[in-house]
Coordinates of C-alpha atoms (C1' of nucleotides) in Angstrom, one line a residue:
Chain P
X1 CA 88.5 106.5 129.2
X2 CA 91.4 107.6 126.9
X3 CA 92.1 110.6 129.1
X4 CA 93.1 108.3 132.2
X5 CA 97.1 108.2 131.0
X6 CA 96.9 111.9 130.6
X7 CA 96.0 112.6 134.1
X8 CA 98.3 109.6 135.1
X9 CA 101.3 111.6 133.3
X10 CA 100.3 114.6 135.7
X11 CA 99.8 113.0 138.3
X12 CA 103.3 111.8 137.7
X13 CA 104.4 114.9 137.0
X14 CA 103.5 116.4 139.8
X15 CA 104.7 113.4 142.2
X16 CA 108.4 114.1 141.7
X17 CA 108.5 117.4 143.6
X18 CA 105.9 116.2 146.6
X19 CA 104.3 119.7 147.2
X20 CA 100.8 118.7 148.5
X21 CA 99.5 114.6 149.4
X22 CA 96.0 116.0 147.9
X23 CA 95.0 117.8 144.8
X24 CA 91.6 119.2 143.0
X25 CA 90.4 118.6 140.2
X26 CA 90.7 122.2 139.2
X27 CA 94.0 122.0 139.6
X28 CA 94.5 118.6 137.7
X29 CA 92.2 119.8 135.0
X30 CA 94.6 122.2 134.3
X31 CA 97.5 120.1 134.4
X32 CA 95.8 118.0 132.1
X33 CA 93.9 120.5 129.8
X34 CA 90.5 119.8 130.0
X35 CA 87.6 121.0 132.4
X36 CA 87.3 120.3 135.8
X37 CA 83.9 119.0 135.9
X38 CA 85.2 116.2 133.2
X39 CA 87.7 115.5 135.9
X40 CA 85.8 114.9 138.4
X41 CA 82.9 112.6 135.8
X42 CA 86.0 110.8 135.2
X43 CA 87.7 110.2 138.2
X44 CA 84.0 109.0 139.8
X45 CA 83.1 106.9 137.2
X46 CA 86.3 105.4 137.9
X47 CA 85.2 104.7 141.1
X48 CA 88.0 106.6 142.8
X49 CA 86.5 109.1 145.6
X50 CA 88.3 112.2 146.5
X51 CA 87.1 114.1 149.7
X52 CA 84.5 117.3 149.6
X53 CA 85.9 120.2 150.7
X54 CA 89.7 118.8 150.3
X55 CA 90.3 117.3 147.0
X56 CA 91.9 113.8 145.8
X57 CA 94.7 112.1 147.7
X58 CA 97.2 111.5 145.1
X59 CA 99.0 108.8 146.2
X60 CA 95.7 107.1 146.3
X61 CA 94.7 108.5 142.6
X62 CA 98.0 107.1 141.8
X63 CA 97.7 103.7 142.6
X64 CA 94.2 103.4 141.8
X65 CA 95.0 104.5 138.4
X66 CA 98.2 102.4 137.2
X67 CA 96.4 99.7 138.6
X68 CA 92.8 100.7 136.1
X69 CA 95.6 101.3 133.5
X70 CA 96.8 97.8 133.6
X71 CA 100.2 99.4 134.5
X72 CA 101.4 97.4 137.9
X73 CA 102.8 94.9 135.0
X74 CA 105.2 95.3 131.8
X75 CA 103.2 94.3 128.9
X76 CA 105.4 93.1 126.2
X77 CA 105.0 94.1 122.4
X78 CA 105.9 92.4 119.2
X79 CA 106.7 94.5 116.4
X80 CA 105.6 93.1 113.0
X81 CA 107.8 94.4 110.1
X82 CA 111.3 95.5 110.4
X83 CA 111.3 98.1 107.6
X84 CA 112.2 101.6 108.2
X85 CA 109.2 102.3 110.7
X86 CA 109.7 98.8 112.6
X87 CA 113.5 99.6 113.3
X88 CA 112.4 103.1 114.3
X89 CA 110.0 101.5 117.1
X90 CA 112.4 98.9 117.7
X91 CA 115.0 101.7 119.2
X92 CA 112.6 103.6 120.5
X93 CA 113.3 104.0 123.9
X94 CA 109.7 105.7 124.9
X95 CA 108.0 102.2 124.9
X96 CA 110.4 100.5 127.5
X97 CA 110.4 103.3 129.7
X98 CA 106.9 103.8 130.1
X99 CA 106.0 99.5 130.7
X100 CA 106.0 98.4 127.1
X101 CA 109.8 96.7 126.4
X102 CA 109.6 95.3 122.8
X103 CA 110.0 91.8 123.0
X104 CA 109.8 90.7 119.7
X105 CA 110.3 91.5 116.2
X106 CA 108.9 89.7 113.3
X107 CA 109.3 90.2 109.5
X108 CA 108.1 88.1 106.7
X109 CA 111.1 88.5 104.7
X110 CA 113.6 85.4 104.9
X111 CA 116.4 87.4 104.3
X112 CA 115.9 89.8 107.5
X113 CA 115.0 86.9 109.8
X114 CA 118.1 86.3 112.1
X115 CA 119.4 89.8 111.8
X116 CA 120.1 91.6 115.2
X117 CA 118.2 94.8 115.6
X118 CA 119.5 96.3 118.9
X119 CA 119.3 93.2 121.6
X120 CA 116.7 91.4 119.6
X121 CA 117.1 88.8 116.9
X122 CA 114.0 89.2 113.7
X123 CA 112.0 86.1 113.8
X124 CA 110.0 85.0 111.4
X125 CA 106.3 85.7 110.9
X126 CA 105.7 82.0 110.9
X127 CA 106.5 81.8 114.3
X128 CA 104.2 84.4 115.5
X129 CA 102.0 82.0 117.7
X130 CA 105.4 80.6 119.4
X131 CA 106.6 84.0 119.9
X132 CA 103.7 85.0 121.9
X133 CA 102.9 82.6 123.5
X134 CA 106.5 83.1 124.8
X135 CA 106.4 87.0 125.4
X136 CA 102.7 85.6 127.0
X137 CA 99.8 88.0 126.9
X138 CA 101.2 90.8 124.3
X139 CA 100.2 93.4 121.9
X140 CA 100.8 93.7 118.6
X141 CA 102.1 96.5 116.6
X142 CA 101.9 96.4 113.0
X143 CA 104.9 98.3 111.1
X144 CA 104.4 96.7 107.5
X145 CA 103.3 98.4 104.5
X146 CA 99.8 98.5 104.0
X147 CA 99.3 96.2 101.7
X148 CA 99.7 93.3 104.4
X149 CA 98.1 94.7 106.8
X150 CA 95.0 93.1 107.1
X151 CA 97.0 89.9 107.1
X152 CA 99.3 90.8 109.5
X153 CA 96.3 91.7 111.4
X154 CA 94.8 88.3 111.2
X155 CA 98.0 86.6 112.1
X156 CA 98.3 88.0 115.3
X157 CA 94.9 87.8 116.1
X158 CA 94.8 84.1 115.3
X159 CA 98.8 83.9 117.0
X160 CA 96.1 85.3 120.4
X161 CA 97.2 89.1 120.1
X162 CA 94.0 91.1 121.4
X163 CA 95.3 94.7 121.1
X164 CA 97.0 95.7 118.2
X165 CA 98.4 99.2 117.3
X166 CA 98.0 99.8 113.6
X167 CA 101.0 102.7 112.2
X168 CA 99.9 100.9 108.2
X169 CA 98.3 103.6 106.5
X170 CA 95.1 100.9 105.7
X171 CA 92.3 99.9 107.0
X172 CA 91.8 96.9 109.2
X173 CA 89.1 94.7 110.4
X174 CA 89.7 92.5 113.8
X175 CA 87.3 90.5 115.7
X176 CA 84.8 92.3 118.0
X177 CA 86.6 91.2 120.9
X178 CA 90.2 92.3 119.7
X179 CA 90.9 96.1 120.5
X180 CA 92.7 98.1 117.5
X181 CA 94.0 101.6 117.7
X182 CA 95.7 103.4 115.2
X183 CA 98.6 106.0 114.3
X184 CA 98.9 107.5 111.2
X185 CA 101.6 110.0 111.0
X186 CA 100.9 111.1 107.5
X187 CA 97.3 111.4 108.2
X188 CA 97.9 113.9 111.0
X189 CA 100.4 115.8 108.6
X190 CA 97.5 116.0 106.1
X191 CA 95.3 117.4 108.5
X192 CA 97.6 120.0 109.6
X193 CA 98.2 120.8 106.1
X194 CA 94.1 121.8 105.6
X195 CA 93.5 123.5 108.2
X196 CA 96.9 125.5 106.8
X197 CA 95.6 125.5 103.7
X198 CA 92.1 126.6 104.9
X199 CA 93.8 129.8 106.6
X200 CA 96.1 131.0 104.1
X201 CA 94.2 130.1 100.4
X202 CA 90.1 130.4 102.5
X203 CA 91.4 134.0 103.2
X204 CA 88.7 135.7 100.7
X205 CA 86.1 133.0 101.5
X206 CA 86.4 133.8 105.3
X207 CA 85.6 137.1 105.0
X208 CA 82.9 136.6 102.8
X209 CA 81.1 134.0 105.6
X210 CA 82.2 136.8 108.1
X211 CA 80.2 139.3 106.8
X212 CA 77.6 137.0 106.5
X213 CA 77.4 135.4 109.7
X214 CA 78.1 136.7 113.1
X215 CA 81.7 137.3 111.7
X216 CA 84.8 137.2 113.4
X217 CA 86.7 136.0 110.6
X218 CA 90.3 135.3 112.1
X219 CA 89.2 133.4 115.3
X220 CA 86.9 131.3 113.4
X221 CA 89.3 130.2 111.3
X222 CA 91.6 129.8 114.4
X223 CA 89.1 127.7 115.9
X224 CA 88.5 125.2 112.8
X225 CA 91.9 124.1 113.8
X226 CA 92.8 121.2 115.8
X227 CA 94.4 123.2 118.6
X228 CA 91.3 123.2 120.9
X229 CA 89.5 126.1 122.5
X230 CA 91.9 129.6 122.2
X231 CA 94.1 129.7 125.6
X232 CA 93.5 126.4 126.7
X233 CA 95.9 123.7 126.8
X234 CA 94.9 121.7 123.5
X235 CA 97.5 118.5 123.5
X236 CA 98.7 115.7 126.4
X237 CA 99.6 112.5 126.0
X238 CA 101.4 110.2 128.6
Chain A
X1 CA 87.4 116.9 108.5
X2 CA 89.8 114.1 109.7
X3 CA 88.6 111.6 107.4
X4 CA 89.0 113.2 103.9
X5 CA 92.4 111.9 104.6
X6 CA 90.8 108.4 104.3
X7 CA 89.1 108.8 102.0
X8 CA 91.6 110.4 99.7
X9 CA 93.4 106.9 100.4
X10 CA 91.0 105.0 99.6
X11 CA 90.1 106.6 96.1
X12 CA 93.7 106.9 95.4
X13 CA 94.5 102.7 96.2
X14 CA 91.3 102.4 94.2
X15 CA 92.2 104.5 90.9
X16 CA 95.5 102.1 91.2
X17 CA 93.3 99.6 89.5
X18 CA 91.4 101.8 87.0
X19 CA 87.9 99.8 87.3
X20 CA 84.8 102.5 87.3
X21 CA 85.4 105.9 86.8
X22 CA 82.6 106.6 89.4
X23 CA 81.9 105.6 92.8
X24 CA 78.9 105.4 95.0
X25 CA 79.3 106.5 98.7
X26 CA 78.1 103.1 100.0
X27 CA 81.5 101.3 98.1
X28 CA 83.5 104.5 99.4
X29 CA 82.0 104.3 103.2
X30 CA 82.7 100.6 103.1
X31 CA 86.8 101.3 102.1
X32 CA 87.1 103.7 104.2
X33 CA 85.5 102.2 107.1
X34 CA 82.4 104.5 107.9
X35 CA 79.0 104.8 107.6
X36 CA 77.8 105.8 103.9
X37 CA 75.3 109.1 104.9
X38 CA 78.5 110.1 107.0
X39 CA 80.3 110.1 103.3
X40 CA 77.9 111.8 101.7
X41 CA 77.6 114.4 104.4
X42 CA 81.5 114.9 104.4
X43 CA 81.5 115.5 100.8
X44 CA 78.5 117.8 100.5
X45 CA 79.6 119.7 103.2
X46 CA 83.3 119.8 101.0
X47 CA 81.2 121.2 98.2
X48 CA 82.2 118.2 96.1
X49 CA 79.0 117.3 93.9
X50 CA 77.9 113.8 93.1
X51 CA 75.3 112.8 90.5
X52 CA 72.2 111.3 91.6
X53 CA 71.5 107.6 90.9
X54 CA 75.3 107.5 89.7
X55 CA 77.5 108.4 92.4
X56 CA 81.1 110.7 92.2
X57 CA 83.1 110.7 89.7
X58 CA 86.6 109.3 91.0
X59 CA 89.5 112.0 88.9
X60 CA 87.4 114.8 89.9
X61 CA 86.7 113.8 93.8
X62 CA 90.6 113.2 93.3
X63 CA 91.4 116.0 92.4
X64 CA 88.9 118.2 94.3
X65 CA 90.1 116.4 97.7
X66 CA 94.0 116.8 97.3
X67 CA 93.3 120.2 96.3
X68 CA 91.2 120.6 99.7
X69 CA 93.9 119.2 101.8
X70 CA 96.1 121.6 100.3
X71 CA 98.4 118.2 98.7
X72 CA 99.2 120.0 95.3
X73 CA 102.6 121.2 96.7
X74 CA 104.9 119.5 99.0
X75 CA 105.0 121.1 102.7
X76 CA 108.5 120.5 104.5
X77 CA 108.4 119.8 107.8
X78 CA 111.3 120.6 110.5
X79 CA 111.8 118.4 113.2
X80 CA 113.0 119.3 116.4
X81 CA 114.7 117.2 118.7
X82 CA 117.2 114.3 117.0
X83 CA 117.3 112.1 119.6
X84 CA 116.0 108.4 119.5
X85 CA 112.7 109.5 117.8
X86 CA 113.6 112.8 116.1
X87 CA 116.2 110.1 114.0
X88 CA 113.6 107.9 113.5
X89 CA 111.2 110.1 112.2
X90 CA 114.0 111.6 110.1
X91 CA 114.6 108.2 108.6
X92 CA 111.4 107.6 107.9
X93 CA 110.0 107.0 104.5
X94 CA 106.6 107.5 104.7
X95 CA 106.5 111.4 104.8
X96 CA 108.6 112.4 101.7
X97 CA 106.4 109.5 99.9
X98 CA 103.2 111.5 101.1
X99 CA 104.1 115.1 99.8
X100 CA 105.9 116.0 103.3
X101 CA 109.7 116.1 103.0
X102 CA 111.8 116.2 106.0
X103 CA 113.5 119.7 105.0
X104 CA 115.2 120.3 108.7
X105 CA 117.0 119.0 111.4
X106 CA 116.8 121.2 114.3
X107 CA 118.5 120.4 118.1
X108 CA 119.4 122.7 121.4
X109 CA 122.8 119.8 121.8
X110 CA 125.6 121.9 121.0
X111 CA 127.7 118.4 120.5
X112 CA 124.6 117.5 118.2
X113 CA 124.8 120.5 115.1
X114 CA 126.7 119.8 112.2
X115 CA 125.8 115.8 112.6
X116 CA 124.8 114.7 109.4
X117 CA 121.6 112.5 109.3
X118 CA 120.9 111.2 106.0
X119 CA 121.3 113.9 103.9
X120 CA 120.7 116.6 106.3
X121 CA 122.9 118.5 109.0
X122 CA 121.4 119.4 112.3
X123 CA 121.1 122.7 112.8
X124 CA 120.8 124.7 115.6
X125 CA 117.9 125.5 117.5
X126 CA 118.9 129.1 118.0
X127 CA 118.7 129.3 113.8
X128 CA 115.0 128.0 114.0
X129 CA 114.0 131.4 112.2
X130 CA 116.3 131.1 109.2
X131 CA 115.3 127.4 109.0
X132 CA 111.7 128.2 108.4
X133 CA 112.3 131.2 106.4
X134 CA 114.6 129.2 104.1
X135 CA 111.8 126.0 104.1
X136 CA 108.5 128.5 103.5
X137 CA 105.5 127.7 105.1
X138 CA 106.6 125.0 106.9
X139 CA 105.5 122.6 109.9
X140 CA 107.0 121.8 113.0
X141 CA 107.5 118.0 114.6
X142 CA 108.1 118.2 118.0
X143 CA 110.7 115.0 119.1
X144 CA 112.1 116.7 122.3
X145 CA 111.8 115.1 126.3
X146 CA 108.7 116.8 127.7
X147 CA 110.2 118.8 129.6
X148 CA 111.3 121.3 126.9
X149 CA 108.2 120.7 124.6
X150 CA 106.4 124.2 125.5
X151 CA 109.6 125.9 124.6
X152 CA 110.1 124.0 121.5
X153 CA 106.3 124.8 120.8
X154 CA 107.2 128.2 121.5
X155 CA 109.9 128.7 119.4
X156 CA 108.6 127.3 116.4
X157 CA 105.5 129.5 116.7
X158 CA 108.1 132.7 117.1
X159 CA 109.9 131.2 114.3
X160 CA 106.3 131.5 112.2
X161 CA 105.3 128.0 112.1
X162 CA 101.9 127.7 111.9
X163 CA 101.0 123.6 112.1
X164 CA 102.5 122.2 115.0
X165 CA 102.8 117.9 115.2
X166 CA 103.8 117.2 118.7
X167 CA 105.6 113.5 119.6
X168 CA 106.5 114.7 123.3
X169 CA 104.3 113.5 125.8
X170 CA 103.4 116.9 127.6
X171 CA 100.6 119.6 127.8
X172 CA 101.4 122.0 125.0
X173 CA 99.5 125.6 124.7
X174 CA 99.6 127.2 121.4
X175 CA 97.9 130.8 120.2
X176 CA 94.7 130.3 118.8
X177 CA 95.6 130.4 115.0
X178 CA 98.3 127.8 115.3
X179 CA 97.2 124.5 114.8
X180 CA 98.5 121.8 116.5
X181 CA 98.0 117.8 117.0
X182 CA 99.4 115.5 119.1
X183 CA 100.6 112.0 118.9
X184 CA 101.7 109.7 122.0
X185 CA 103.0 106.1 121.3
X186 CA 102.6 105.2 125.0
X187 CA 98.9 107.0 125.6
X188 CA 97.7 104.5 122.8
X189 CA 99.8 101.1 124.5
X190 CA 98.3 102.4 127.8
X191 CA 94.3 102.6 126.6
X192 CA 95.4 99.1 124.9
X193 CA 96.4 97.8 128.4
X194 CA 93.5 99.4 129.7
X195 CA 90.8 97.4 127.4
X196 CA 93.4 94.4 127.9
X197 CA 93.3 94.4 131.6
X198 CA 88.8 95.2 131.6
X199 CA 88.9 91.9 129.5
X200 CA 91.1 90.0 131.6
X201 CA 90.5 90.9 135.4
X202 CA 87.1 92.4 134.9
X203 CA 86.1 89.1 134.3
X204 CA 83.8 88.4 137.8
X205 CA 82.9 92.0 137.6
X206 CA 81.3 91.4 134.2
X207 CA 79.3 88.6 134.5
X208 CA 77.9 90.5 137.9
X209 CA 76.9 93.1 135.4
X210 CA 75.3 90.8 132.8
X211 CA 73.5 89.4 135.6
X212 CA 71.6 92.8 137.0
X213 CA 71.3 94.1 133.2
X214 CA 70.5 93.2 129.8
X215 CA 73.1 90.7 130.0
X216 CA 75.4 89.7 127.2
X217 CA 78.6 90.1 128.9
X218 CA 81.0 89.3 126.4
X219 CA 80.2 91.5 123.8
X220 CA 79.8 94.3 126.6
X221 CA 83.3 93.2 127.3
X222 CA 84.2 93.8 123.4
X223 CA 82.9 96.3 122.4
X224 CA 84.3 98.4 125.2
X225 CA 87.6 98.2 123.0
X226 CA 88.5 100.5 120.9
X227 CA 87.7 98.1 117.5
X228 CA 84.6 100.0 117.0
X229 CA 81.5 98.2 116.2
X230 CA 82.0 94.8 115.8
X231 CA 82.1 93.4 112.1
X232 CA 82.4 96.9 111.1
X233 CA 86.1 98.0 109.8
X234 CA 88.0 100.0 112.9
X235 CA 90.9 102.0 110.8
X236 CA 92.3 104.2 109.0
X237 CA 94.7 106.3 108.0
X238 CA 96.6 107.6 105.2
Chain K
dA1 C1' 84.3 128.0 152.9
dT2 C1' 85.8 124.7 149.9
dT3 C1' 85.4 121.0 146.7
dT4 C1' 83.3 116.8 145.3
dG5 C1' 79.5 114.2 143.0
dT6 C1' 75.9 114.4 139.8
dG7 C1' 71.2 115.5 137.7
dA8 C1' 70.0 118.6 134.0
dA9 C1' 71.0 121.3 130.1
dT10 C1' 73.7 121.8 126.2
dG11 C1' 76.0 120.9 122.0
dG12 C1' 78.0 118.4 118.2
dG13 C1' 78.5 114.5 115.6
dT14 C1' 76.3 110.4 113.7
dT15 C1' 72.5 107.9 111.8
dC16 C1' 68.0 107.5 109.8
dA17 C1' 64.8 108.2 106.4
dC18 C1' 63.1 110.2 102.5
dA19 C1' 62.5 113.8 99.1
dG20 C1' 64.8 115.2 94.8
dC21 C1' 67.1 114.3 90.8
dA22 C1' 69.3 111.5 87.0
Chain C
dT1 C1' 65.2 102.4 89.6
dG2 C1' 69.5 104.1 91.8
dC3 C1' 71.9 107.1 94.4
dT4 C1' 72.7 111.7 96.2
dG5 C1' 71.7 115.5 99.4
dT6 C1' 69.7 116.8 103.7
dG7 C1' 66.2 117.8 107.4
dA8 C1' 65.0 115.4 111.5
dA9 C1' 65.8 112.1 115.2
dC10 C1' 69.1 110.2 117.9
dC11 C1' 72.9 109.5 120.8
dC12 C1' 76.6 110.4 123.7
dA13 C1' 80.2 113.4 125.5
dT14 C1' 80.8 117.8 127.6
dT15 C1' 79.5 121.5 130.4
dC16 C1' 76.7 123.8 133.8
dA17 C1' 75.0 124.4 138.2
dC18 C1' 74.0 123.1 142.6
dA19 C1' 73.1 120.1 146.5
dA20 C1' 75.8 117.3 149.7
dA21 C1' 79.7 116.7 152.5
dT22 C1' 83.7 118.0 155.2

DNA sequence: ATTTGTGAATGGGTTCACAGCA
DNA sequence: TGCTGTGAACCCATTCACAAAT
């Protein structure tokens, strides 16, 4: 489940002032802003059992879920392309803190390779099987223009990446038994900017399908954004 | 939708190379990575008319699609919170190239305002208002700790921003007709560790599932990742 | 009395399949 | 014949509601 590091991060959260050793899902649905009842699917389908009546022992919660998370270990990223994004990553102190020091980076252009980016010397992209095998079991993240993408894609794949975090704005194919994920920061600008558009320009449009329909024209067109149900928490991330 | 961005890509790196001025939603679907009736349903739905037994015409989906996302003007976007990532993003390319110009630089760091980064001066916090006013409809990066990403969120709505793109990794609440999307480096390197680790040490506890069901356990194994169906293209972006 | 665990109902998005049109 | 547009079937996640457990 993709919600497991957001309840993690609450968990968390609420760890570092130790008010009570147990806590229910009600109370960490709305830490993590969803419903209780996913919670609780969730947290049973992973297999961890809270107690009726009490609630879920969160030390317990805790452990069982960095350990489902894969986060008792660091797990050790190469950054491919050191352009303007791939230096960004490179500094970005979020990864390290949070179990993912970058270990490598890797550029295809001769004239970066040997330059120091913080602690780390650029390697070349030749070298991408040594380099993980060194790092050992590793994932990838691509940082190269889009162009190369799907290349890049099938180097690390064939280097033995098997999870690779795509922020190219293209599309790319792995293996079935590689697992991709993707971040596109444009992409999310351009959805922000139509649902703007949609509120200020749809203005006559909305109340035309508001006299229409069951019409409440301004929530509606609240609502078509991404910001989740009105009053409820609509974003997390760990 | 989230994937007219895609598709808008995928036209545009196709028009690069004017070849047909028309395009059936089966070629589109298979750039863009999706299924071709979820094509045609996205651009029906869009209004955007195809000709039967021919297909769209590229210019006019084109045009009809950057019109939709509201791409016909540049949208500035503030970011708030230079630290490690706010500079990053600041730095970054790939926003100005895509119609979204970094117009801001906005910190609550005393010892921070008047910095230059590239060719902007951080402002303070405190003149968020005046910032937007100045920028017009603008939207709002949050790059802050988590701690202070509710204020920040705050703020920026007070200040009248209406789109909200938030890097922190917290909960963040917004009023209904603000729209607002999230985007955590570490959630996606923890569901990666996540698939990583089911691969790795769920190994004894796969084979014991192929066993009692339909068995094929690898490709259970696989397709549990996030790389979508296997064979079948598992990105995109913009 | 409180809170979990879960079958059943709900809802929304995806896919299928084919009628309709060029 | 080729391809769009779309009702219907399908699938899966979410939510509801309540029995079971403490």
């Amino acid at each position: 489940m993709a919600r497991l590091p957001v309840y993690l991060r609450s968990l968390l959260e609420l760890a570092e002032s130790p008010r009570a050793a147990t806590i229910s899902s009600e109370r960490l649905a709305e830490l993590a802003g969803v419903n209780a009842a996913k919670v609780r699917k969730d947290l049973s389908y992973l297999g961890s059992y809270g107690t009726r009546g009490v609630g879920y022992d969160v030390e317990y919660l805790l452990f069982e879920m960095s350990r489902e998370l894969g986060l008792t270990q660091d797990w050790p990223v190469v950054i491919v392309g050191v352009g303007n994004l791939g230096q960004a990553l490179a500094n970005y102190r979020g990864f390290s803190d949070r179990g993912f020091p970058v270990g490598a980076l890797v550029d295809a252009d001769p004239a970066k390779v040997g330059e120091r980016v913080g602690d780390l010397v650029i390697e070349s992209i030749d070298d991408l099987p040594s380099v993980v095998a060194r790092l050992g079991t590793t994932i990838g993240l691509i940082a190269t223009p889009a162009v190369v993408a799907q290349e890049v894609a099938d180097d690390l794949v064939a280097a033995g990446v098997r999870s690779i975090l795509n922020f190219a704005p293209a599309v790319v194919t792995v293996p079935p038994d590689v697992s991709l994920r993707k971040v596109d920061l444009a992409v999310e600008l351009q959805i922000l900017s139509f649902y703007q558009r949609r509120r200020t320009a749809g203005l006559a449009a909305m109340v035309e399908a508001s006299a229409a329909s069951d019409g409440n024209g301004s929530s509606a067109g609240s609502s078509a954004g991404s910001s989740g149900a009105p009053a409820v928490p609509a974003e997390a991330s760990e």
